């Protein structure tokens, strides 16, 4: 290292403290000083990459790690893994992600996190055999049994069970899952993966009580690990704030004050929202079969705008001028064009995030002509499906308690009713049950709403081998099926708290009586 390295090291330590305190600009300036003193300081380049990533600048983040690797940074396999995560999750460059994971494994063949990420990438791309092969290596090769990350082998077992579920209650896989759960520390995250995998396998076999018990145990483990994160009063207040920030009168008065960037621009952004587990991924996959539609998946640009650059949101968004809205709209378009170059030749690009329902007011401020597709599902089925899925509590803090799920569902429906009043004609409801039971008529209605002609390829969505980065990636690899519609009736004996919370929130529960 150069003679300036000691000074550079001290600067990097200070940058780390600033970064941990959330002062990204100060951290970046200190890293720049460190690199000015020691341009080949690989650890500083890694730190710069992390700061860029936290700023949402993932291309720059990858470039910084490329320099770090060129500088001979220590533990290069970890740098390759981080590059892979950014390539896959934020830059939509799956081939580059795979190459980075393979590079990490070439450097350190027993690097289990890279192997598990490679299996997950194969799952997202619909390559079942390749994913299972990765997980089989994790489980069967002795080299992985003694590595520090060996607990990930339990996740490999859970993923294997999800993709190749038990054929009967007596299947050896059921016993293996139970034994692995018993052998895992009570609050370990691996235990959660195993419990949900067991629940899914038992559900497929019709073992309702045992399946629900597995899901309940998984959710209780999450509660012990994370603590109860959901605050009903805070959630209701947040919805009140959104309704106050975007009143119907303001939406109507600004209807003709539309930024020029929203006029005749291609592709037209279409925003898909709804409750998690309401069919939003399925709807996007169906639409992606249309030759004039590009599926954008879960694009994180709008949430970053709202909750970082426009913080505190929604108060900061109230004062957005017409010019600011036009500038931000153009910035969004440039972002998605860089992620999806093929979209420039399409008529529609879908931005599918269930939690887009929080941002409809902001979306219509930036793109007054934007269309919104709202997926809905029977509230009991929807709530049960959330409870049966291992959800990210950072995004869905309500997901591990049936009463909290019911309360959140009520708040979400209250907000969507407000958006319907604000933007009549611009929101189209797509019921999950209609989509799976009367697909062609439902899809024809959606395409007509978007101004697109019918195309039968929409119904062959399960044959596509695109990347799907949500918990539904195996469900949407199958033809349309209605197995999950009405599933709540089988579980009703376990769902009293969900039903009570929905009713308390003013939500109608069809066919419950």
mmCIF file of N, CA, C and O in Angstrom, residues 361-419:
data_model
loop_
_atom_site.group_PDB
_atom_site.id
_atom_site.type_symbol
_atom_site.label_atom_id
_atom_site.label_comp_id
_atom_site.label_asym_id
_atom_site.label_seq_id
_atom_site.Cartn_x
_atom_site.Cartn_y
_atom_site.Cartn_z
ATOM 1 N N UNK A 361 -50.997 8.477 -5.250
ATOM 2 C CA UNK A 361 -51.070 9.939 -5.335
ATOM 3 C C UNK A 361 -49.807 10.533 -5.949
ATOM 4 O O UNK A 361 -49.878 11.431 -6.811
ATOM 5 N N UNK A 362 -48.644 10.051 -5.530
ATOM 6 C CA UNK A 362 -47.383 10.531 -6.108
ATOM 7 C C UNK A 362 -47.263 10.117 -7.565
ATOM 8 O O UNK A 362 -46.833 10.919 -8.418
ATOM 9 N N UNK A 363 -47.640 8.889 -7.871
ATOM 10 C CA UNK A 363 -47.588 8.421 -9.258
ATOM 11 C C UNK A 363 -48.404 9.334 -10.161
ATOM 12 O O UNK A 363 -47.941 9.759 -11.233
ATOM 13 N N UNK A 364 -49.609 9.683 -9.730
ATOM 14 C CA UNK A 364 -50.455 10.535 -10.570
ATOM 15 C C UNK A 364 -49.964 11.975 -10.603
ATOM 16 O O UNK A 364 -50.302 12.726 -11.519
ATOM 17 N N UNK A 365 -49.181 12.367 -9.614
ATOM 18 C CA UNK A 365 -48.569 13.692 -9.663
ATOM 19 C C UNK A 365 -47.471 13.724 -10.729
ATOM 20 O O UNK A 365 -47.320 14.709 -11.448
ATOM 21 N N UNK A 366 -46.706 12.632 -10.837
ATOM 22 C CA UNK A 366 -45.617 12.580 -11.815
ATOM 23 C C UNK A 366 -46.131 12.219 -13.200
ATOM 24 O O UNK A 366 -45.609 12.711 -14.212
ATOM 25 N N UNK A 367 -47.142 11.337 -13.257
ATOM 26 C CA UNK A 367 -47.666 10.842 -14.535
ATOM 27 C C UNK A 367 -49.191 10.921 -14.505
ATOM 28 O O UNK A 367 -49.875 9.922 -14.265
ATOM 29 N N UNK A 368 -49.747 12.097 -14.721
ATOM 30 C CA UNK A 368 -51.209 12.238 -14.599
ATOM 31 C C UNK A 368 -52.006 11.316 -15.508
ATOM 32 O O UNK A 368 -53.165 11.037 -15.233
ATOM 33 N N UNK A 369 -51.415 10.857 -16.600
ATOM 34 C CA UNK A 369 -52.127 9.952 -17.496
ATOM 35 C C UNK A 369 -51.892 8.479 -17.154
ATOM 36 O O UNK A 369 -52.375 7.600 -17.855
ATOM 37 N N UNK A 370 -51.147 8.211 -16.125
ATOM 38 C CA UNK A 370 -50.803 6.825 -15.800
ATOM 39 C C UNK A 370 -52.042 6.009 -15.478
ATOM 40 O O UNK A 370 -52.981 6.479 -14.838
ATOM 41 N N UNK A 371 -52.011 4.750 -15.904
ATOM 42 C CA UNK A 371 -53.043 3.782 -15.570
ATOM 43 C C UNK A 371 -52.555 2.934 -14.394
ATOM 44 O O UNK A 371 -51.384 2.588 -14.308
ATOM 45 N N UNK A 372 -53.491 2.570 -13.540
ATOM 46 C CA UNK A 372 -53.182 1.759 -12.362
ATOM 47 C C UNK A 372 -54.061 0.517 -12.389
ATOM 48 O O UNK A 372 -55.283 0.621 -12.511
ATOM 49 N N UNK A 373 -53.429 -0.642 -12.276
ATOM 50 C CA UNK A 373 -54.139 -1.912 -12.170
ATOM 51 C C UNK A 373 -54.115 -2.353 -10.718
ATOM 52 O O UNK A 373 -53.048 -2.462 -10.108
ATOM 53 N N UNK A 374 -55.282 -2.602 -10.170
ATOM 54 C CA UNK A 374 -55.416 -2.929 -8.739
ATOM 55 C C UNK A 374 -55.893 -4.376 -8.618
ATOM 56 O O UNK A 374 -57.040 -4.694 -8.947
ATOM 57 N N UNK A 375 -55.002 -5.272 -8.178
ATOM 58 C CA UNK A 375 -55.386 -6.665 -7.984
ATOM 59 C C UNK A 375 -56.044 -6.834 -6.623
ATOM 60 O O UNK A 375 -55.556 -6.329 -5.613
ATOM 61 N N UNK A 376 -57.163 -7.525 -6.606
ATOM 62 C CA UNK A 376 -57.898 -7.775 -5.359
ATOM 63 C C UNK A 376 -58.157 -9.267 -5.237
ATOM 64 O O UNK A 376 -58.206 -9.998 -6.231
ATOM 65 N N UNK A 377 -58.350 -9.701 -4.014
ATOM 66 C CA UNK A 377 -58.584 -11.114 -3.728
ATOM 67 C C UNK A 377 -59.509 -11.206 -2.524
ATOM 68 O O UNK A 377 -59.542 -10.282 -1.690
ATOM 69 N N UNK A 378 -60.248 -12.290 -2.417
ATOM 70 C CA UNK A 378 -61.101 -12.489 -1.252
ATOM 71 C C UNK A 378 -60.274 -12.209 -0.002
ATOM 72 O O UNK A 378 -59.172 -12.758 0.162
ATOM 73 N N UNK A 379 -60.752 -11.354 0.905
ATOM 74 C CA UNK A 379 -59.904 -10.938 2.027
ATOM 75 C C UNK A 379 -59.428 -12.083 2.916
ATOM 76 O O UNK A 379 -58.317 -12.030 3.454
ATOM 77 N N UNK A 380 -60.244 -13.124 3.070
ATOM 78 C CA UNK A 380 -59.814 -14.252 3.893
ATOM 79 C C UNK A 380 -58.732 -15.059 3.188
ATOM 80 O O UNK A 380 -57.731 -15.451 3.800
ATOM 81 N N UNK A 381 -58.895 -15.306 1.893
ATOM 82 C CA UNK A 381 -57.847 -15.997 1.138
ATOM 83 C C UNK A 381 -56.568 -15.176 1.109
ATOM 84 O O UNK A 381 -55.460 -15.708 1.249
ATOM 85 N N UNK A 382 -56.729 -13.873 0.910
ATOM 86 C CA UNK A 382 -55.559 -12.997 0.839
ATOM 87 C C UNK A 382 -54.793 -12.998 2.164
ATOM 88 O O UNK A 382 -53.568 -13.161 2.211
ATOM 89 N N UNK A 383 -55.539 -12.833 3.256
ATOM 90 C CA UNK A 383 -54.890 -12.827 4.566
ATOM 91 C C UNK A 383 -54.218 -14.147 4.889
ATOM 92 O O UNK A 383 -53.094 -14.183 5.401
ATOM 93 N N UNK A 384 -54.886 -15.255 4.583
ATOM 94 C CA UNK A 384 -54.293 -16.562 4.835
ATOM 95 C C UNK A 384 -53.033 -16.754 4.006
ATOM 96 O O UNK A 384 -52.021 -17.273 4.501
ATOM 97 N N UNK A 385 -53.055 -16.328 2.757
ATOM 98 C CA UNK A 385 -51.892 -16.490 1.892
ATOM 99 C C UNK A 385 -50.691 -15.699 2.408
ATOM 100 O O UNK A 385 -49.552 -16.168 2.349
ATOM 101 N N UNK A 386 -50.936 -14.516 2.929
ATOM 102 C CA UNK A 386 -49.850 -13.741 3.543
ATOM 103 C C UNK A 386 -49.273 -14.506 4.730
ATOM 104 O O UNK A 386 -48.055 -14.620 4.886
ATOM 105 N N UNK A 387 -50.152 -15.044 5.567
ATOM 106 C CA UNK A 387 -49.711 -15.750 6.765
ATOM 107 C C UNK A 387 -48.930 -17.013 6.415
ATOM 108 O O UNK A 387 -48.040 -17.433 7.168
ATOM 109 N N UNK A 388 -49.234 -17.620 5.276
ATOM 110 C CA UNK A 388 -48.597 -18.870 4.867
ATOM 111 C C UNK A 388 -47.294 -18.651 4.120
ATOM 112 O O UNK A 388 -46.662 -19.617 3.686
ATOM 113 N N UNK A 389 -46.885 -17.419 3.960
ATOM 114 C CA UNK A 389 -45.669 -17.118 3.193
ATOM 115 C C UNK A 389 -44.637 -16.477 4.110
ATOM 116 O O UNK A 389 -44.971 -15.598 4.909
ATOM 117 N N UNK A 390 -43.396 -16.898 3.993
ATOM 118 C CA UNK A 390 -42.311 -16.273 4.751
ATOM 119 C C UNK A 390 -42.035 -14.903 4.138
ATOM 120 O O UNK A 390 -41.373 -14.778 3.116
ATOM 121 N N UNK A 391 -42.572 -13.862 4.764
ATOM 122 C CA UNK A 391 -42.501 -12.508 4.220
ATOM 123 C C UNK A 391 -41.355 -11.732 4.861
ATOM 124 O O UNK A 391 -40.916 -12.029 5.983
ATOM 125 N N UNK A 392 -40.916 -10.710 4.145
ATOM 126 C CA UNK A 392 -39.890 -9.796 4.650
ATOM 127 C C UNK A 392 -40.564 -8.785 5.582
ATOM 128 O O UNK A 392 -41.344 -7.941 5.137
ATOM 129 N N UNK A 393 -40.254 -8.859 6.873
ATOM 130 C CA UNK A 393 -40.940 -7.991 7.833
ATOM 131 C C UNK A 393 -40.532 -6.533 7.713
ATOM 132 O O UNK A 393 -41.202 -5.655 8.260
ATOM 133 N N UNK A 394 -39.440 -6.256 7.012
ATOM 134 C CA UNK A 394 -39.116 -4.856 6.728
ATOM 135 C C UNK A 394 -40.177 -4.236 5.824
ATOM 136 O O UNK A 394 -40.445 -3.045 5.894
ATOM 137 N N UNK A 395 -40.748 -5.064 4.953
ATOM 138 C CA UNK A 395 -41.743 -4.591 3.982
ATOM 139 C C UNK A 395 -43.162 -4.843 4.476
ATOM 140 O O UNK A 395 -44.059 -4.016 4.271
ATOM 141 N N UNK A 396 -43.377 -5.975 5.148
ATOM 142 C CA UNK A 396 -44.719 -6.362 5.593
ATOM 143 C C UNK A 396 -44.689 -6.666 7.091
ATOM 144 O O UNK A 396 -44.761 -7.832 7.494
ATOM 145 N N UNK A 397 -44.598 -5.649 7.930
ATOM 146 C CA UNK A 397 -44.467 -5.893 9.369
ATOM 147 C C UNK A 397 -45.688 -6.535 10.009
ATOM 148 O O UNK A 397 -45.624 -6.998 11.151
ATOM 149 N N UNK A 398 -46.789 -6.575 9.288
ATOM 150 C CA UNK A 398 -48.040 -7.128 9.799
ATOM 151 C C UNK A 398 -48.166 -8.628 9.523
ATOM 152 O O UNK A 398 -49.097 -9.278 10.008
ATOM 153 N N UNK A 399 -47.249 -9.225 8.762
ATOM 154 C CA UNK A 399 -47.497 -10.502 8.109
ATOM 155 C C UNK A 399 -47.498 -11.705 9.043
ATOM 156 O O UNK A 399 -47.953 -12.773 8.642
ATOM 157 N N UNK A 400 -46.984 -11.585 10.270
ATOM 158 C CA UNK A 400 -46.884 -12.789 11.107
ATOM 159 C C UNK A 400 -47.937 -12.831 12.220
ATOM 160 O O UNK A 400 -47.785 -13.589 13.171
ATOM 161 N N UNK A 401 -48.997 -12.047 12.073
ATOM 162 C CA UNK A 401 -50.090 -12.079 13.042
ATOM 163 C C UNK A 401 -51.403 -11.896 12.279
ATOM 164 O O UNK A 401 -51.564 -10.907 11.539
ATOM 165 N N UNK A 402 -52.329 -12.824 12.436
ATOM 166 C CA UNK A 402 -53.574 -12.766 11.664
ATOM 167 C C UNK A 402 -54.387 -11.513 11.959
ATOM 168 O O UNK A 402 -54.997 -10.920 11.054
ATOM 169 N N UNK A 403 -54.406 -11.084 13.219
ATOM 170 C CA UNK A 403 -55.128 -9.858 13.546
ATOM 171 C C UNK A 403 -54.507 -8.640 12.892
ATOM 172 O O UNK A 403 -55.219 -7.752 12.396
ATOM 173 N N UNK A 404 -53.173 -8.587 12.869
ATOM 174 C CA UNK A 404 -52.498 -7.472 12.217
ATOM 175 C C UNK A 404 -52.745 -7.486 10.714
ATOM 176 O O UNK A 404 -52.928 -6.428 10.091
ATOM 177 N N UNK A 405 -52.758 -8.682 10.131
ATOM 178 C CA UNK A 405 -53.038 -8.776 8.691
ATOM 179 C C UNK A 405 -54.426 -8.208 8.395
ATOM 180 O O UNK A 405 -54.607 -7.434 7.445
ATOM 181 N N UNK A 406 -55.408 -8.574 9.208
ATOM 182 C CA UNK A 406 -56.758 -8.072 8.988
ATOM 183 C C UNK A 406 -56.844 -6.569 9.125
ATOM 184 O O UNK A 406 -57.512 -5.892 8.329
ATOM 185 N N UNK A 407 -56.160 -6.015 10.123
ATOM 186 C CA UNK A 407 -56.177 -4.569 10.301
ATOM 187 C C UNK A 407 -55.516 -3.870 9.112
ATOM 188 O O UNK A 407 -56.053 -2.892 8.571
ATOM 189 N N UNK A 408 -54.344 -4.378 8.691
ATOM 190 C CA UNK A 408 -53.651 -3.750 7.569
ATOM 191 C C UNK A 408 -54.502 -3.823 6.301
ATOM 192 O O UNK A 408 -54.576 -2.855 5.531
ATOM 193 N N UNK A 409 -55.163 -4.972 6.094
ATOM 194 C CA UNK A 409 -56.017 -5.118 4.914
ATOM 195 C C UNK A 409 -57.090 -4.035 4.903
ATOM 196 O O UNK A 409 -57.387 -3.441 3.863
ATOM 197 N N UNK A 410 -57.669 -3.757 6.054
ATOM 198 C CA UNK A 410 -58.682 -2.711 6.132
ATOM 199 C C UNK A 410 -58.129 -1.343 5.782
ATOM 200 O O UNK A 410 -58.780 -0.547 5.090
ATOM 201 N N UNK A 411 -56.913 -1.044 6.226
ATOM 202 C CA UNK A 411 -56.301 0.252 5.917
ATOM 203 C C UNK A 411 -55.972 0.360 4.429
ATOM 204 O O UNK A 411 -56.166 1.418 3.802
ATOM 205 N N UNK A 412 -55.475 -0.728 3.873
ATOM 206 C CA UNK A 412 -55.155 -0.733 2.436
ATOM 207 C C UNK A 412 -56.418 -0.507 1.605
ATOM 208 O O UNK A 412 -56.422 0.299 0.655
ATOM 209 N N UNK A 413 -57.524 -1.173 1.961
ATOM 210 C CA UNK A 413 -58.745 -0.987 1.192
ATOM 211 C C UNK A 413 -59.310 0.421 1.373
ATOM 212 O O UNK A 413 -59.882 0.998 0.440
ATOM 213 N N UNK A 414 -59.137 0.984 2.557
ATOM 214 C CA UNK A 414 -59.578 2.365 2.791
ATOM 215 C C UNK A 414 -58.810 3.326 1.892
ATOM 216 O O UNK A 414 -59.391 4.254 1.294
ATOM 217 N N UNK A 415 -57.509 3.104 1.766
ATOM 218 C CA UNK A 415 -56.699 3.981 0.918
ATOM 219 C C UNK A 415 -57.056 3.797 -0.558
ATOM 220 O O UNK A 415 -57.154 4.783 -1.309
ATOM 221 N N UNK A 416 -57.266 2.556 -0.992
ATOM 222 C CA UNK A 416 -57.607 2.336 -2.391
ATOM 223 C C UNK A 416 -58.965 2.954 -2.734
ATOM 224 O O UNK A 416 -59.163 3.462 -3.850
ATOM 225 N N UNK A 417 -59.903 2.947 -1.789
ATOM 226 C CA UNK A 417 -61.182 3.614 -2.036
ATOM 227 C C UNK A 417 -60.962 5.112 -2.244
ATOM 228 O O UNK A 417 -61.634 5.752 -3.072
ATOM 229 N N UNK A 418 -60.019 5.677 -1.501
ATOM 230 C CA UNK A 418 -59.701 7.095 -1.672
ATOM 231 C C UNK A 418 -59.122 7.357 -3.061
ATOM 232 O O UNK A 418 -59.520 8.325 -3.732
ATOM 233 N N UNK A 419 -58.176 6.511 -3.494
ATOM 234 C CA UNK A 419 -57.592 6.731 -4.831
ATOM 235 C C UNK A 419 -58.655 6.594 -5.913
ATOM 236 O O UNK A 419 -58.634 7.328 -6.912
#
